[in-house]
């Protein structure tokens, strides 16, 4: 659905809505209802998909954090051992640095990922407001 796509500007969306919601008052009401229902269904499905992705991302981050803690424990044990192998300790430390870097980079991107559902909800609100304006109804306050 072209209206639901975030790449469609709100200006273009308003024009598309005005073109679609045309006719008698009753026809406009019916078209507006069906348009909103379709938009709600489409955008809600997109939001659900993003939320599921965020949930998977979060689970992977938890696993990665547990792996980092385990790696740190192994390094401490290896360093504390009386016959410690410095080469093995350095190897594990190098792996830990990379795991930590990846974890931190992913953690930093979390804020951006979590903004997507909010943007989808805002788009639905803006589209619903545009539909109401086209019908001559005052849009809800933000």
JSON list of N, CA and C in Angstrom, two decimals, residues 9-10 12 14 22 30 53 58 63 67 74 93 96 127 141:
[
{"chain": "A", "resi": 9, "resn": "UNK", "atom": "N", "xyz": [5.79, 10.82, 0.90]},
{"chain": "A", "resi": 9, "resn": "UNK", "atom": "CA", "xyz": [5.71, 12.01, 1.76]},
{"chain": "A", "resi": 9, "resn": "UNK", "atom": "C", "xyz": [4.26, 12.23, 2.22]},
{"chain": "A", "resi": 10, "resn": "UNK", "atom": "N", "xyz": [4.12, 12.93, 3.32]},
{"chain": "A", "resi": 10, "resn": "UNK", "atom": "CA", "xyz": [2.77, 13.22, 3.81]},
{"chain": "A", "resi": 10, "resn": "UNK", "atom": "C", "xyz": [2.03, 14.11, 2.83]},
{"chain": "A", "resi": 12, "resn": "UNK", "atom": "N", "xyz": [2.27, 13.97, -0.46]},
{"chain": "A", "resi": 12, "resn": "UNK", "atom": "CA", "xyz": [1.75, 13.05, -1.47]},
{"chain": "A", "resi": 12, "resn": "UNK", "atom": "C", "xyz": [0.62, 12.19, -0.90]},
{"chain": "A", "resi": 14, "resn": "UNK", "atom": "N", "xyz": [-1.51, 12.99, 1.42]},
{"chain": "A", "resi": 14, "resn": "UNK", "atom": "CA", "xyz": [-2.74, 13.80, 1.50]},
{"chain": "A", "resi": 14, "resn": "UNK", "atom": "C", "xyz": [-3.44, 13.88, 0.15]},
{"chain": "A", "resi": 22, "resn": "UNK", "atom": "N", "xyz": [-13.49, 10.36, -2.30]},
{"chain": "A", "resi": 22, "resn": "UNK", "atom": "CA", "xyz": [-14.28, 11.29, -3.09]},
{"chain": "A", "resi": 22, "resn": "UNK", "atom": "C", "xyz": [-15.69, 10.73, -3.24]},
{"chain": "A", "resi": 30, "resn": "UNK", "atom": "N", "xyz": [-17.65, 5.93, 3.84]},
{"chain": "A", "resi": 30, "resn": "UNK", "atom": "CA", "xyz": [-17.35, 4.51, 3.65]},
{"chain": "A", "resi": 30, "resn": "UNK", "atom": "C", "xyz": [-15.92, 4.31, 3.14]},
{"chain": "A", "resi": 53, "resn": "UNK", "atom": "N", "xyz": [11.30, -8.34, 15.62]},
{"chain": "A", "resi": 53, "resn": "UNK", "atom": "CA", "xyz": [12.73, -8.20, 15.33]},
{"chain": "A", "resi": 53, "resn": "UNK", "atom": "C", "xyz": [13.49, -7.63, 16.51]},
{"chain": "A", "resi": 58, "resn": "UNK", "atom": "N", "xyz": [17.07, -8.37, 21.04]},
{"chain": "A", "resi": 58, "resn": "UNK", "atom": "CA", "xyz": [17.29, -8.30, 22.49]},
{"chain": "A", "resi": 58, "resn": "UNK", "atom": "C", "xyz": [17.75, -9.66, 23.04]},
{"chain": "A", "resi": 63, "resn": "UNK", "atom": "N", "xyz": [22.25, -13.19, 25.05]},
{"chain": "A", "resi": 63, "resn": "UNK", "atom": "CA", "xyz": [23.13, -14.35, 24.86]},
{"chain": "A", "resi": 63, "resn": "UNK", "atom": "C", "xyz": [24.57, -13.88, 24.70]},
{"chain": "A", "resi": 67, "resn": "UNK", "atom": "N", "xyz": [27.81, -14.75, 26.98]},
{"chain": "A", "resi": 67, "resn": "UNK", "atom": "CA", "xyz": [29.04, -15.30, 26.42]},
{"chain": "A", "resi": 67, "resn": "UNK", "atom": "C", "xyz": [30.25, -14.46, 26.80]},
{"chain": "A", "resi": 74, "resn": "UNK", "atom": "N", "xyz": [36.63, -17.36, 32.04]},
{"chain": "A", "resi": 74, "resn": "UNK", "atom": "CA", "xyz": [37.65, -18.28, 31.55]},
{"chain": "A", "resi": 74, "resn": "UNK", "atom": "C", "xyz": [39.03, -17.63, 31.54]},
{"chain": "A", "resi": 93, "resn": "UNK", "atom": "N", "xyz": [41.72, -13.21, 25.25]},
{"chain": "A", "resi": 93, "resn": "UNK", "atom": "CA", "xyz": [41.54, -11.77, 25.46]},
{"chain": "A", "resi": 93, "resn": "UNK", "atom": "C", "xyz": [41.24, -11.07, 24.13]},
{"chain": "A", "resi": 96, "resn": "UNK", "atom": "N", "xyz": [37.74, -11.76, 23.22]},
{"chain": "A", "resi": 96, "resn": "UNK", "atom": "CA", "xyz": [36.87, -10.98, 24.10]},
{"chain": "A", "resi": 96, "resn": "UNK", "atom": "C", "xyz": [36.76, -9.53, 23.62]},
{"chain": "A", "resi": 127, "resn": "UNK", "atom": "N", "xyz": [-1.69, 9.87, 9.05]},
{"chain": "A", "resi": 127, "resn": "UNK", "atom": "CA", "xyz": [-2.58, 9.48, 7.97]},
{"chain": "A", "resi": 127, "resn": "UNK", "atom": "C", "xyz": [-4.05, 9.53, 8.40]},
{"chain": "A", "resi": 141, "resn": "UNK", "atom": "N", "xyz": [-6.06, 15.97, 18.68]},
{"chain": "A", "resi": 141, "resn": "UNK", "atom": "CA", "xyz": [-4.89, 16.74, 19.12]},
{"chain": "A", "resi": 141, "resn": "UNK", "atom": "C", "xyz": [-3.73, 15.80, 19.36]}
]
